[in-house]
């Protein structure tokens, strides 16, 4: 079921979305080579809780951390670990959700660590651009799959693979609500967006193949099939009558 948010509910969502934005800014200022992914997770936990909010990922379906911290070929759902050390040249995606006022905000960024190759820099840049391409012309009445069409067309024009098995999603009182928001699709198809919908648009773009696999050792970590890097960029977006508002920017 799709939940259309009232003006009052949208106001309540603004605070967790602000906290998510500020948390990612804090991580961006502090993440560096030599840190473990668990130390990154600790930054996220401390910042979110210091704001009187709750990290929604912690304990979600058994997930053991406050953030998904995904390095290089890990697409999403990387479990923070004391054993995983971030090194110079890595790209690290940090995906977080915070709950406050009974509502959630969700966003992700991919950070460049030190001397990152031009290939990886371009991947991260294009992934972020995919998100903004998806917003062009988006408003109440737009077909849902126009979002995926825009992401797919732009990413594939740069020779990248678009992950199929993972999608964006609605968000509100629950971290994951209807509808699913794929990063691929046929223009002009899908349900019509309505004012008051809040959705997470999150391009997950691979340098190589679009195919991925799940690490059975932990049941969470999603990696690229060919071992090439992947980048992730996400924001919580409010659909309005005449456009969109990005709540986590």
Short mmCIF file of C-alpha atoms in Angstrom, two decimals:
data_model
loop_
_atom_site.label_atom_id
_atom_site.label_comp_id
_atom_site.label_asym_id
_atom_site.label_seq_id
_atom_site.Cartn_x
_atom_site.Cartn_y
_atom_site.Cartn_z
CA UNK A 1 0.00 0.00 0.00
CA UNK A 2 1.26 3.47 -0.93
CA UNK A 3 1.01 6.05 1.85
CA UNK A 4 0.35 9.64 0.80
CA UNK A 5 1.76 11.94 3.45
CA UNK A 6 -0.27 14.81 4.84
CA UNK A 7 1.38 18.25 5.23
CA UNK A 8 1.70 17.52 8.96
CA UNK A 9 3.40 14.18 8.31
CA UNK A 10 5.79 15.77 5.82
CA UNK A 11 6.80 18.29 8.48
CA UNK A 12 7.51 15.43 10.88
CA UNK A 13 9.68 13.74 8.25
CA UNK A 14 11.87 16.79 7.81
CA UNK A 15 13.74 16.26 11.06
CA UNK A 16 14.94 12.68 10.50
CA UNK A 17 15.84 13.66 6.94
CA UNK A 18 17.88 16.59 8.25
CA UNK A 19 19.63 14.30 10.73
CA UNK A 20 20.52 11.87 7.93
CA UNK A 21 21.94 14.70 5.84
CA UNK A 22 24.02 16.05 8.72
CA UNK A 23 25.23 12.58 9.68
CA UNK A 24 26.54 11.94 6.18
CA UNK A 25 28.21 15.35 6.16
CA UNK A 26 29.86 14.44 9.48
CA UNK A 27 31.04 11.11 8.09
CA UNK A 28 32.40 12.84 4.99
CA UNK A 29 34.54 15.14 7.14
CA UNK A 30 35.95 12.29 9.23
CA UNK A 31 36.26 9.18 7.07
CA UNK A 32 39.85 8.44 6.05
CA UNK A 33 42.32 5.72 5.19
CA UNK A 34 43.32 3.62 8.19
CA UNK A 35 39.86 3.59 9.73
CA UNK A 36 37.91 0.37 9.99
CA UNK A 37 34.39 0.17 8.64
CA UNK A 38 33.27 -0.42 12.24
CA UNK A 39 34.74 2.95 13.18
CA UNK A 40 32.67 4.53 10.42
CA UNK A 41 29.60 2.83 11.84
CA UNK A 42 30.46 4.17 15.29
CA UNK A 43 30.51 7.72 13.85
CA UNK A 44 27.04 7.17 12.42
CA UNK A 45 25.63 5.74 15.64
CA UNK A 46 27.04 8.51 17.82
CA UNK A 47 25.81 11.30 15.58
CA UNK A 48 22.30 9.96 15.03
CA UNK A 49 21.73 9.18 18.71
CA UNK A 50 23.17 12.56 19.76
CA UNK A 51 20.30 14.11 17.79
CA UNK A 52 17.71 12.15 19.74
CA UNK A 53 17.04 9.86 16.78
CA UNK A 54 17.39 6.11 16.26
CA UNK A 55 19.46 4.41 13.52
CA UNK A 56 16.72 2.47 11.74
CA UNK A 57 19.09 -0.13 10.28
CA UNK A 58 20.29 -1.36 13.67
CA UNK A 59 18.49 -4.65 14.23
CA UNK A 60 16.39 -4.34 11.06
CA UNK A 61 15.69 -7.96 10.04
CA UNK A 62 18.78 -8.83 12.10
CA UNK A 63 21.18 -6.33 10.53
CA UNK A 64 23.87 -5.77 13.19
CA UNK A 65 24.90 -2.15 12.56
CA UNK A 66 23.71 1.45 12.27
CA UNK A 67 25.01 1.90 8.72
CA UNK A 68 25.71 -0.14 5.63
CA UNK A 69 29.39 0.51 4.83
CA UNK A 70 30.26 -0.88 1.40
CA UNK A 71 33.79 -0.77 0.00
CA UNK A 72 34.75 -0.98 -3.69
CA UNK A 73 33.02 -4.05 -5.21
CA UNK A 74 30.41 -4.20 -2.42
CA UNK A 75 27.26 -2.68 -3.91
CA UNK A 76 25.21 -2.34 -0.72
CA UNK A 77 24.58 -3.89 2.71
CA UNK A 78 28.23 -4.07 3.70
CA UNK A 79 28.41 -5.06 7.39
CA UNK A 80 30.83 -2.86 9.34
CA UNK A 81 33.74 -4.81 10.78
CA UNK A 82 36.79 -4.27 13.00
CA UNK A 83 38.69 -6.39 10.47
CA UNK A 84 37.93 -4.30 7.37
CA UNK A 85 40.38 -1.41 7.10
CA UNK A 86 39.75 1.38 4.60
CA UNK A 87 42.82 2.08 2.48
CA UNK A 88 43.99 4.84 0.18
CA UNK A 89 42.24 4.61 -3.18
CA UNK A 90 39.05 2.98 -1.90
CA UNK A 91 35.55 4.18 -2.60
CA UNK A 92 33.22 3.68 0.36
CA UNK A 93 29.42 3.87 0.22
CA UNK A 94 27.70 4.75 3.50
CA UNK A 95 23.93 4.19 3.56
CA UNK A 96 21.98 5.30 6.64
CA UNK A 97 18.42 5.68 7.85
CA UNK A 98 17.32 7.59 10.95
CA UNK A 99 13.97 7.49 12.73
CA UNK A 100 12.50 10.35 14.73
CA UNK A 101 8.96 11.65 15.25
CA UNK A 102 7.70 8.27 14.09
CA UNK A 103 9.15 8.77 10.59
CA UNK A 104 12.31 7.84 8.71
CA UNK A 105 14.83 9.59 6.50
CA UNK A 106 17.21 7.64 4.25
CA UNK A 107 20.23 8.60 2.12
CA UNK A 108 23.56 7.27 0.90
CA UNK A 109 26.82 8.74 -0.35
CA UNK A 110 29.94 7.20 -1.86
CA UNK A 111 33.12 8.74 -0.46
CA UNK A 112 36.48 8.96 -2.19
CA UNK A 113 39.37 7.93 0.06
CA UNK A 114 42.70 9.59 -0.72
CA UNK A 115 44.23 9.02 -4.12
CA UNK A 116 41.33 7.47 -5.97
CA UNK A 117 41.79 6.41 -9.59
CA UNK A 118 40.18 8.49 -12.29
CA UNK A 119 38.07 5.46 -13.26
CA UNK A 120 36.55 5.26 -9.79
CA UNK A 121 36.10 9.04 -9.58
CA UNK A 122 34.15 9.00 -12.82
CA UNK A 123 31.95 6.14 -11.59
CA UNK A 124 31.06 8.02 -8.41
CA UNK A 125 30.42 11.23 -10.34
CA UNK A 126 28.14 9.58 -12.89
CA UNK A 127 26.22 7.71 -10.17
CA UNK A 128 25.39 11.01 -8.45
CA UNK A 129 24.46 12.53 -11.81
CA UNK A 130 22.10 9.59 -12.43
CA UNK A 131 20.12 10.64 -9.38
CA UNK A 132 19.65 14.18 -10.64
CA UNK A 133 18.82 12.97 -14.16
CA UNK A 134 15.99 10.96 -12.58
CA UNK A 135 14.49 14.16 -11.14
CA UNK A 136 14.29 16.04 -14.43
CA UNK A 137 10.63 16.74 -15.17
CA UNK A 138 9.49 14.58 -12.25
CA UNK A 139 6.23 15.68 -10.57
CA UNK A 140 2.79 14.44 -9.60
CA UNK A 141 1.39 12.51 -12.58
CA UNK A 142 4.77 11.30 -13.84
CA UNK A 143 5.03 7.56 -14.53
CA UNK A 144 7.11 5.76 -11.90
CA UNK A 145 9.34 3.99 -14.39
CA UNK A 146 10.46 7.28 -15.91
CA UNK A 147 12.82 7.39 -12.92
CA UNK A 148 14.50 4.11 -13.81
CA UNK A 149 14.53 4.95 -17.52
CA UNK A 150 16.47 8.15 -16.80
CA UNK A 151 18.97 6.39 -14.53
CA UNK A 152 19.50 3.47 -16.88
CA UNK A 153 19.86 5.57 -20.02
CA UNK A 154 22.42 7.89 -18.45
CA UNK A 155 24.46 5.17 -16.74
CA UNK A 156 24.56 2.91 -19.78
CA UNK A 157 25.60 5.83 -21.99
CA UNK A 158 28.81 5.82 -19.92
CA UNK A 159 29.25 2.06 -20.29
CA UNK A 160 28.16 1.17 -16.76
CA UNK A 161 25.92 -1.59 -15.46
CA UNK A 162 22.68 -0.78 -13.61
CA UNK A 163 21.83 -3.10 -10.74
CA UNK A 164 18.48 -4.82 -11.35
CA UNK A 165 17.86 -6.91 -8.23
CA UNK A 166 17.87 -3.99 -5.77
CA UNK A 167 15.67 -0.92 -5.97
CA UNK A 168 14.72 2.31 -4.28
CA UNK A 169 11.50 2.38 -2.26
CA UNK A 170 8.82 4.37 -0.57
CA UNK A 171 9.57 5.65 2.92
CA UNK A 172 7.68 7.12 5.84
CA UNK A 173 6.67 5.52 9.12
CA UNK A 174 8.44 2.42 7.82
CA UNK A 175 11.94 2.42 6.38
CA UNK A 176 10.74 0.47 3.35
CA UNK A 177 7.27 1.15 1.95
CA UNK A 178 5.60 0.76 -1.43
CA UNK A 179 6.31 1.40 -4.22
CA UNK A 180 9.59 -0.15 -5.29
CA UNK A 181 11.59 2.34 -7.37
CA UNK A 182 13.78 0.49 -9.92
CA UNK A 183 16.83 2.04 -11.55
CA UNK A 184 15.79 0.70 -14.94
CA UNK A 185 12.52 0.71 -16.86
CA UNK A 186 10.51 1.72 -19.89
CA UNK A 187 9.62 5.38 -20.22
CA UNK A 188 5.95 6.21 -19.84
CA UNK A 189 5.06 3.10 -17.82
CA UNK A 190 4.32 2.30 -14.21
CA UNK A 191 1.95 3.83 -11.69
CA UNK A 192 1.45 7.59 -11.70
CA UNK A 193 3.20 9.44 -8.91
CA UNK A 194 1.01 11.49 -6.57
CA UNK A 195 1.70 14.62 -4.57
CA UNK A 196 2.59 13.67 -1.01
CA UNK A 197 4.45 10.49 -1.94
CA UNK A 198 7.88 10.18 -0.33
CA UNK A 199 10.31 7.86 -2.10
CA UNK A 200 13.98 6.97 -2.01
CA UNK A 201 15.68 7.23 -5.37
CA UNK A 202 19.02 5.42 -5.17
CA UNK A 203 21.09 4.63 -8.25
CA UNK A 204 23.42 1.65 -7.68
CA UNK A 205 25.81 1.70 -10.61
CA UNK A 206 28.55 -0.81 -11.41
CA UNK A 207 31.72 -0.18 -13.39
CA UNK A 208 31.20 -3.50 -15.16
CA UNK A 209 28.32 -5.94 -15.32
CA UNK A 210 24.95 -5.19 -13.74
CA UNK A 211 24.94 -8.67 -12.20
CA UNK A 212 25.50 -9.07 -8.46
CA UNK A 213 25.71 -11.84 -5.88
CA UNK A 214 24.97 -12.14 -2.17
CA UNK A 215 27.67 -13.32 0.18
CA UNK A 216 26.20 -16.38 1.91
CA UNK A 217 28.70 -16.11 4.76
CA UNK A 218 26.83 -13.18 6.30
CA UNK A 219 23.55 -13.20 4.33
CA UNK A 220 23.73 -9.45 3.65
CA UNK A 221 26.70 -8.28 1.60
CA UNK A 222 25.90 -7.72 -2.08
CA UNK A 223 28.91 -7.70 -4.44
CA UNK A 224 29.40 -7.16 -8.15
CA UNK A 225 29.62 -10.41 -10.07
CA UNK A 226 32.85 -9.38 -11.82
CA UNK A 227 34.56 -7.83 -8.80
CA UNK A 228 34.60 -4.35 -10.31
CA UNK A 229 33.70 -1.29 -8.19
CA UNK A 230 30.17 -0.06 -7.56
CA UNK A 231 28.87 3.33 -6.38
CA UNK A 232 25.65 4.33 -4.60
CA UNK A 233 23.88 7.67 -4.24
CA UNK A 234 20.51 8.09 -2.53
CA UNK A 235 18.12 10.72 -1.21
CA UNK A 236 14.62 10.85 0.23
CA UNK A 237 12.41 12.75 -2.23
CA UNK A 238 8.98 14.34 -1.78
CA UNK A 239 6.72 14.41 -4.85
CA UNK A 240 4.83 17.69 -5.24
CA UNK A 241 2.23 18.94 -7.71
CA UNK A 242 4.81 20.83 -9.75
CA UNK A 243 8.07 19.02 -9.05
CA UNK A 244 10.04 17.43 -6.23
CA UNK A 245 11.73 18.40 -2.98
CA UNK A 246 14.85 16.56 -1.86
CA UNK A 247 14.40 16.16 1.88
CA UNK A 248 17.92 14.86 2.62
CA UNK A 249 19.84 17.63 0.84
#
